[in-house]
Amino acid sequence: MHGVGGWAYFMLRLIGAAGAAFLAAFAGVSWAVRGFPLPDGPWRGMMQTASIEAASNLAAPTPGTVAVVAPLSPTVDRTFGGPESKEFERKAWLAQHTSQSDKNPKLDVLRMDALQAATAYKLSPCDTTMKQNLVDALTAYTRAYVAKLDCKRQFWGAKICTDKSLREAADSVGTPLDQRVKEALFEAFEEKGITKADFPADVREEVPHFAGPAFWSDESAVCRTRQAQRDRR
């Protein structure tokens, strides 16, 4: 009987422990479902105070450091759609879609002559008249640029140019119309058929600047169309 009683006592303790565990788990789930509400009374105040102190300790600076509180400053100093951005967009559109220049009538004539001669030569690169027109137009255009440079040649042959003259010369060929001229010249010289020897000596050093990379890398006296014909034979 004693053995049976002991076994019964053991089973009652086991059932009691399981029941207590079930009640604790049920209470925890219920508390979580309700958003972990704090109890009323002194326990609520104590828990709130502990939470506030913990947050203060995390936010407090470490010993030996100085906490600086200052308003945040904006990192962008322009507003979207403001006058600065509109002016930038206007200039970009003009440069891409128009032939705007600096309104210098003499330079505009040289620019348009070079533009027309380059376009005509691209269409007929093996025509001697188109070639001569391009050489003459680019020579005049380059001479205007050289005049703006106003460089002085030293007795050992080197050219000395001032920063001011370099800047003014660059500006004189930096308008949207000049950009169109350069693009047309680059395309024209891709057709080959013109060499440095075709230009007067006073502009030969500066002509490659306007003739483009095709002229620098593969100077040829024979036009590309004629070269292609020879290659097919």
mmCIF file of C-alpha atoms in Angstrom:
data_model
loop_
_atom_site.group_PDB
_atom_site.id
_atom_site.type_symbol
_atom_site.label_atom_id
_atom_site.label_comp_id
_atom_site.label_asym_id
_atom_site.label_seq_id
_atom_site.Cartn_x
_atom_site.Cartn_y
_atom_site.Cartn_z
ATOM 1 C CA MET A 1 0.000 0.000 0.000
ATOM 2 C CA HIS A 2 2.841 2.271 0.822
ATOM 3 C CA GLY A 3 4.225 1.746 -2.677
ATOM 4 C CA VAL A 4 0.892 2.475 -4.244
ATOM 5 C CA GLY A 5 0.454 5.616 -2.155
ATOM 6 C CA GLY A 6 3.890 6.885 -3.103
ATOM 7 C CA TRP A 7 3.188 6.346 -6.776
ATOM 8 C CA ALA A 8 -0.128 8.230 -6.474
ATOM 9 C CA TYR A 9 1.591 11.115 -4.701
ATOM 10 C CA PHE A 10 4.197 11.277 -7.470
ATOM 11 C CA MET A 11 1.513 11.368 -10.193
ATOM 12 C CA LEU A 12 -0.354 14.174 -8.398
ATOM 13 C CA ARG A 13 2.833 16.310 -8.270
ATOM 14 C CA LEU A 14 3.517 15.651 -11.958
ATOM 15 C CA ILE A 15 -0.022 16.632 -12.950
ATOM 16 C CA GLY A 16 0.205 19.770 -10.787
ATOM 17 C CA ALA A 17 3.512 20.838 -12.363
ATOM 18 C CA ALA A 18 2.143 20.282 -15.878
ATOM 19 C CA GLY A 19 -0.939 22.304 -15.016
ATOM 20 C CA ALA A 20 1.148 25.182 -13.663
ATOM 21 C CA ALA A 21 3.299 25.190 -16.776
ATOM 22 C CA PHE A 22 0.195 25.235 -18.963
ATOM 23 C CA LEU A 23 -1.277 28.144 -17.021
ATOM 24 C CA ALA A 24 1.991 30.124 -17.289
ATOM 25 C CA ALA A 25 2.201 29.529 -21.023
ATOM 26 C CA PHE A 26 -1.436 30.481 -21.488
ATOM 27 C CA ALA A 27 -0.951 33.677 -19.482
ATOM 28 C CA GLY A 28 2.153 34.610 -21.519
ATOM 29 C CA VAL A 29 0.374 34.102 -24.837
ATOM 30 C CA SER A 30 -2.614 36.112 -23.628
ATOM 31 C CA TRP A 31 -0.288 38.947 -22.522
ATOM 32 C CA ALA A 32 1.463 38.962 -25.891
ATOM 33 C CA VAL A 33 -1.832 38.988 -27.793
ATOM 34 C CA ARG A 34 -2.932 42.032 -25.768
ATOM 35 C CA GLY A 35 0.271 43.901 -26.636
ATOM 36 C CA PHE A 36 2.180 43.264 -23.386
ATOM 37 C CA PRO A 37 0.155 45.721 -21.230
ATOM 38 C CA LEU A 38 1.805 46.894 -18.020
ATOM 39 C CA PRO A 39 0.111 46.018 -14.725
ATOM 40 C CA ASP A 40 -1.643 48.703 -12.724
ATOM 41 C CA GLY A 41 -0.385 49.904 -9.386
ATOM 42 C CA PRO A 42 3.179 50.212 -8.097
ATOM 43 C CA TRP A 43 4.535 47.503 -10.442
ATOM 44 C CA ARG A 44 3.512 49.579 -13.457
ATOM 45 C CA GLY A 45 5.369 52.639 -12.174
ATOM 46 C CA MET A 46 8.481 50.613 -11.376
ATOM 47 C CA MET A 47 8.586 49.046 -14.860
ATOM 48 C CA GLN A 48 8.097 52.394 -16.578
ATOM 49 C CA THR A 49 10.868 53.976 -14.488
ATOM 50 C CA ALA A 50 13.257 51.122 -15.350
ATOM 51 C CA SER A 51 12.499 51.479 -19.060
ATOM 52 C CA ILE A 52 13.109 55.245 -18.971
ATOM 53 C CA GLU A 53 16.430 54.810 -17.131
ATOM 54 C CA ALA A 54 17.596 52.186 -19.623
ATOM 55 C CA ALA A 55 16.784 54.432 -22.580
ATOM 56 C CA SER A 56 18.575 57.349 -20.905
ATOM 57 C CA ASN A 57 21.684 55.247 -20.359
ATOM 58 C CA LEU A 58 21.746 54.257 -24.053
ATOM 59 C CA ALA A 59 21.361 57.873 -25.206
ATOM 60 C CA ALA A 60 23.816 59.365 -22.715
ATOM 61 C CA PRO A 61 27.331 60.142 -23.995
ATOM 62 C CA THR A 62 30.227 58.130 -22.726
ATOM 63 C CA PRO A 63 32.464 59.764 -20.092
ATOM 64 C CA GLY A 64 34.939 62.214 -21.555
ATOM 65 C CA THR A 65 32.772 63.100 -24.553
ATOM 66 C CA VAL A 66 30.631 66.165 -25.187
ATOM 67 C CA ALA A 67 27.114 65.830 -26.503
ATOM 68 C CA VAL A 68 26.314 68.368 -29.193
ATOM 69 C CA VAL A 69 22.730 69.069 -30.105
ATOM 70 C CA ALA A 70 22.224 71.139 -33.267
ATOM 71 C CA PRO A 71 19.580 71.386 -35.962
ATOM 72 C CA LEU A 72 20.234 69.350 -39.100
ATOM 73 C CA SER A 73 21.357 71.404 -42.085
ATOM 74 C CA PRO A 74 20.133 70.620 -45.607
ATOM 75 C CA THR A 75 22.661 68.987 -47.934
ATOM 76 C CA VAL A 76 21.069 70.292 -51.136
ATOM 77 C CA ASP A 77 21.167 74.028 -51.720
ATOM 78 C CA ARG A 78 18.949 74.110 -54.806
ATOM 79 C CA THR A 79 15.277 73.495 -55.091
ATOM 80 C CA PHE A 80 13.896 71.233 -57.777
ATOM 81 C CA GLY A 81 12.606 73.278 -60.683
ATOM 82 C CA GLY A 82 14.260 76.464 -59.384
ATOM 83 C CA PRO A 83 15.787 79.174 -61.546
ATOM 84 C CA GLU A 84 19.266 77.595 -61.457
ATOM 85 C CA SER A 85 18.108 74.231 -62.778
ATOM 86 C CA LYS A 86 15.917 75.859 -65.423
ATOM 87 C CA GLU A 87 18.838 77.943 -66.687
ATOM 88 C CA PHE A 88 21.031 74.841 -66.853
ATOM 89 C CA GLU A 89 18.356 72.949 -68.787
ATOM 90 C CA ARG A 90 17.947 75.889 -71.171
ATOM 91 C CA LYS A 91 21.659 76.027 -71.957
ATOM 92 C CA ALA A 92 21.861 72.270 -72.414
ATOM 93 C CA TRP A 93 18.916 72.339 -74.825
ATOM 94 C CA LEU A 94 20.443 75.208 -76.815
ATOM 95 C CA ALA A 95 23.755 73.425 -77.081
ATOM 96 C CA GLN A 96 22.110 70.265 -78.377
ATOM 97 C CA HIS A 97 19.376 71.569 -80.649
ATOM 98 C CA THR A 98 20.407 74.966 -81.947
ATOM 99 C CA SER A 99 23.238 76.731 -83.738
ATOM 100 C CA GLN A 100 23.564 79.537 -81.233
ATOM 101 C CA SER A 101 26.837 81.473 -81.380
ATOM 102 C CA ASP A 102 28.395 84.493 -79.708
ATOM 103 C CA LYS A 103 26.850 86.753 -82.377
ATOM 104 C CA ASN A 104 30.242 87.669 -83.818
ATOM 105 C CA PRO A 105 29.403 88.257 -87.510
ATOM 106 C CA LYS A 106 32.940 87.603 -88.799
ATOM 107 C CA LEU A 107 33.295 84.386 -86.856
ATOM 108 C CA ASP A 108 29.787 83.273 -87.804
ATOM 109 C CA VAL A 109 30.713 83.506 -91.488
ATOM 110 C CA LEU A 110 33.793 81.331 -90.903
ATOM 111 C CA ARG A 111 31.778 78.868 -88.833
ATOM 112 C CA MET A 112 29.072 78.465 -91.463
ATOM 113 C CA ASP A 113 31.640 78.140 -94.268
ATOM 114 C CA ALA A 114 33.427 75.379 -92.374
ATOM 115 C CA LEU A 115 30.138 73.641 -91.545
ATOM 116 C CA GLN A 116 28.935 73.693 -95.163
ATOM 117 C CA ALA A 117 32.317 72.642 -96.569
ATOM 118 C CA ALA A 118 32.578 69.727 -94.132
ATOM 119 C CA THR A 119 29.060 68.532 -94.957
ATOM 120 C CA ALA A 120 29.721 68.738 -98.711
ATOM 121 C CA TYR A 121 33.029 66.893 -98.426
ATOM 122 C CA LYS A 122 31.439 64.062 -96.457
ATOM 123 C CA LEU A 123 28.997 63.571 -99.334
ATOM 124 C CA SER A 124 31.706 63.746 -102.037
ATOM 125 C CA PRO A 125 35.075 63.002 -100.420
ATOM 126 C CA CYS A 126 36.828 62.229 -103.693
ATOM 127 C CA ASP A 127 35.780 65.465 -105.409
ATOM 128 C CA THR A 128 38.770 67.800 -105.762
ATOM 129 C CA THR A 129 36.583 70.921 -105.540
ATOM 130 C CA MET A 130 34.936 69.731 -102.312
ATOM 131 C CA LYS A 131 38.383 68.953 -100.920
ATOM 132 C CA GLN A 132 39.751 72.408 -101.730
ATOM 133 C CA ASN A 133 36.674 74.094 -100.281
ATOM 134 C CA LEU A 134 37.137 72.206 -97.021
ATOM 135 C CA VAL A 135 40.844 73.009 -96.844
ATOM 136 C CA ASP A 136 40.181 76.711 -97.458
ATOM 137 C CA ALA A 137 37.289 76.910 -94.985
ATOM 138 C CA LEU A 138 39.151 75.086 -92.223
ATOM 139 C CA THR A 139 42.266 77.190 -92.839
ATOM 140 C CA ALA A 140 40.296 80.415 -92.311
ATOM 141 C CA TYR A 141 38.525 78.992 -89.278
ATOM 142 C CA THR A 142 41.806 77.850 -87.725
ATOM 143 C CA ARG A 143 43.510 81.184 -88.401
ATOM 144 C CA ALA A 144 40.793 82.971 -86.447
ATOM 145 C CA TYR A 145 41.482 80.642 -83.549
ATOM 146 C CA VAL A 146 45.260 81.176 -83.821
ATOM 147 C CA ALA A 147 44.745 84.945 -83.817
ATOM 148 C CA LYS A 148 42.897 84.639 -80.503
ATOM 149 C CA LEU A 149 45.743 82.567 -79.089
ATOM 150 C CA ASP A 150 48.226 85.355 -79.861
ATOM 151 C CA CYS A 151 51.167 83.144 -78.883
ATOM 152 C CA LYS A 152 54.738 84.355 -79.141
ATOM 153 C CA ARG A 153 57.299 82.016 -80.626
ATOM 154 C CA GLN A 154 60.665 81.994 -78.873
ATOM 155 C CA PHE A 155 63.998 81.844 -80.673
ATOM 156 C CA TRP A 156 64.255 78.077 -79.995
ATOM 157 C CA GLY A 157 60.879 77.552 -81.693
ATOM 158 C CA ALA A 158 58.545 77.028 -78.721
ATOM 159 C CA LYS A 159 55.270 78.956 -78.490
ATOM 160 C CA ILE A 160 54.463 80.893 -75.328
ATOM 161 C CA CYS A 161 50.775 81.671 -74.704
ATOM 162 C CA THR A 162 49.233 83.480 -71.753
ATOM 163 C CA ASP A 163 46.424 81.981 -69.702
ATOM 164 C CA LYS A 164 44.152 84.800 -70.789
ATOM 165 C CA SER A 165 44.758 84.211 -74.485
ATOM 166 C CA LEU A 166 44.277 80.457 -74.091
ATOM 167 C CA ARG A 167 40.961 81.025 -72.344
ATOM 168 C CA GLU A 168 39.764 83.559 -74.919
ATOM 169 C CA ALA A 169 40.759 81.298 -77.802
ATOM 170 C CA ALA A 170 38.913 78.349 -76.265
ATOM 171 C CA ASP A 171 35.819 80.499 -75.730
ATOM 172 C CA SER A 172 35.922 81.685 -79.347
ATOM 173 C CA VAL A 173 35.393 78.098 -80.577
ATOM 174 C CA GLY A 174 33.203 76.935 -77.690
ATOM 175 C CA THR A 175 29.702 78.013 -78.750
ATOM 176 C CA PRO A 176 26.961 75.520 -79.701
ATOM 177 C CA LEU A 177 27.506 76.458 -83.349
ATOM 178 C CA ASP A 178 31.215 75.655 -82.991
ATOM 179 C CA GLN A 179 30.271 72.291 -81.550
ATOM 180 C CA ARG A 180 28.240 71.524 -84.648
ATOM 181 C CA VAL A 181 31.161 72.625 -86.817
ATOM 182 C CA LYS A 182 33.549 70.280 -84.999
ATOM 183 C CA GLU A 183 31.181 67.348 -85.274
ATOM 184 C CA ALA A 184 30.799 67.945 -89.021
ATOM 185 C CA LEU A 185 34.568 68.268 -89.445
ATOM 186 C CA PHE A 186 35.214 65.054 -87.529
ATOM 187 C CA GLU A 187 32.796 63.190 -89.779
ATOM 188 C CA ALA A 188 34.303 64.746 -92.909
ATOM 189 C CA PHE A 189 37.855 63.752 -92.030
ATOM 190 C CA GLU A 190 36.750 60.192 -91.395
ATOM 191 C CA GLU A 191 36.420 60.017 -95.196
ATOM 192 C CA LYS A 192 40.221 60.496 -95.533
ATOM 193 C CA GLY A 193 41.793 62.136 -98.586
ATOM 194 C CA ILE A 194 43.317 65.200 -96.831
ATOM 195 C CA THR A 195 46.750 65.503 -95.172
ATOM 196 C CA LYS A 196 48.568 68.150 -93.170
ATOM 197 C CA ALA A 197 50.569 69.034 -96.268
ATOM 198 C CA ASP A 198 47.361 70.319 -97.873
ATOM 199 C CA PHE A 199 47.231 73.172 -95.341
ATOM 200 C CA PRO A 200 49.416 76.294 -95.086
ATOM 201 C CA ALA A 201 52.343 76.025 -92.672
ATOM 202 C CA ASP A 202 50.945 78.611 -90.228
ATOM 203 C CA VAL A 203 47.948 76.419 -89.285
ATOM 204 C CA ARG A 204 49.307 72.893 -89.595
ATOM 205 C CA GLU A 205 49.915 72.557 -85.874
ATOM 206 C CA GLU A 206 46.362 73.570 -84.926
ATOM 207 C CA VAL A 207 44.359 71.961 -87.756
ATOM 208 C CA PRO A 208 44.367 68.456 -86.179
ATOM 209 C CA HIS A 209 42.534 69.922 -83.185
ATOM 210 C CA PHE A 210 39.528 70.535 -85.435
ATOM 211 C CA ALA A 211 40.019 67.643 -87.869
ATOM 212 C CA GLY A 212 39.377 64.975 -85.263
ATOM 213 C CA PRO A 213 40.860 61.623 -84.215
ATOM 214 C CA ALA A 214 40.547 60.026 -87.646
ATOM 215 C CA PHE A 215 42.930 62.646 -89.018
ATOM 216 C CA TRP A 216 45.380 62.171 -86.133
ATOM 217 C CA SER A 217 45.543 58.397 -86.225
ATOM 218 C CA ASP A 218 45.339 57.593 -89.945
ATOM 219 C CA GLU A 219 46.286 60.495 -92.168
ATOM 220 C CA SER A 220 45.751 59.487 -95.782
ATOM 221 C CA ALA A 221 45.964 61.300 -99.106
ATOM 222 C CA VAL A 222 43.462 58.896 -100.661
ATOM 223 C CA CYS A 223 39.746 59.193 -99.895
ATOM 224 C CA ARG A 224 38.083 56.244 -98.224
ATOM 225 C CA THR A 225 35.779 55.532 -101.162
ATOM 226 C CA ARG A 226 38.722 55.223 -103.523
ATOM 227 C CA GLN A 227 40.625 53.091 -101.037
ATOM 228 C CA ALA A 228 37.658 50.714 -100.818
ATOM 229 C CA GLN A 229 37.548 50.464 -104.615
ATOM 230 C CA ARG A 230 41.243 49.582 -104.735
ATOM 231 C CA ASP A 231 40.840 46.974 -102.006
ATOM 232 C CA ARG A 232 38.140 45.181 -103.996
ATOM 233 C CA ARG A 233 40.393 44.764 -107.056
#
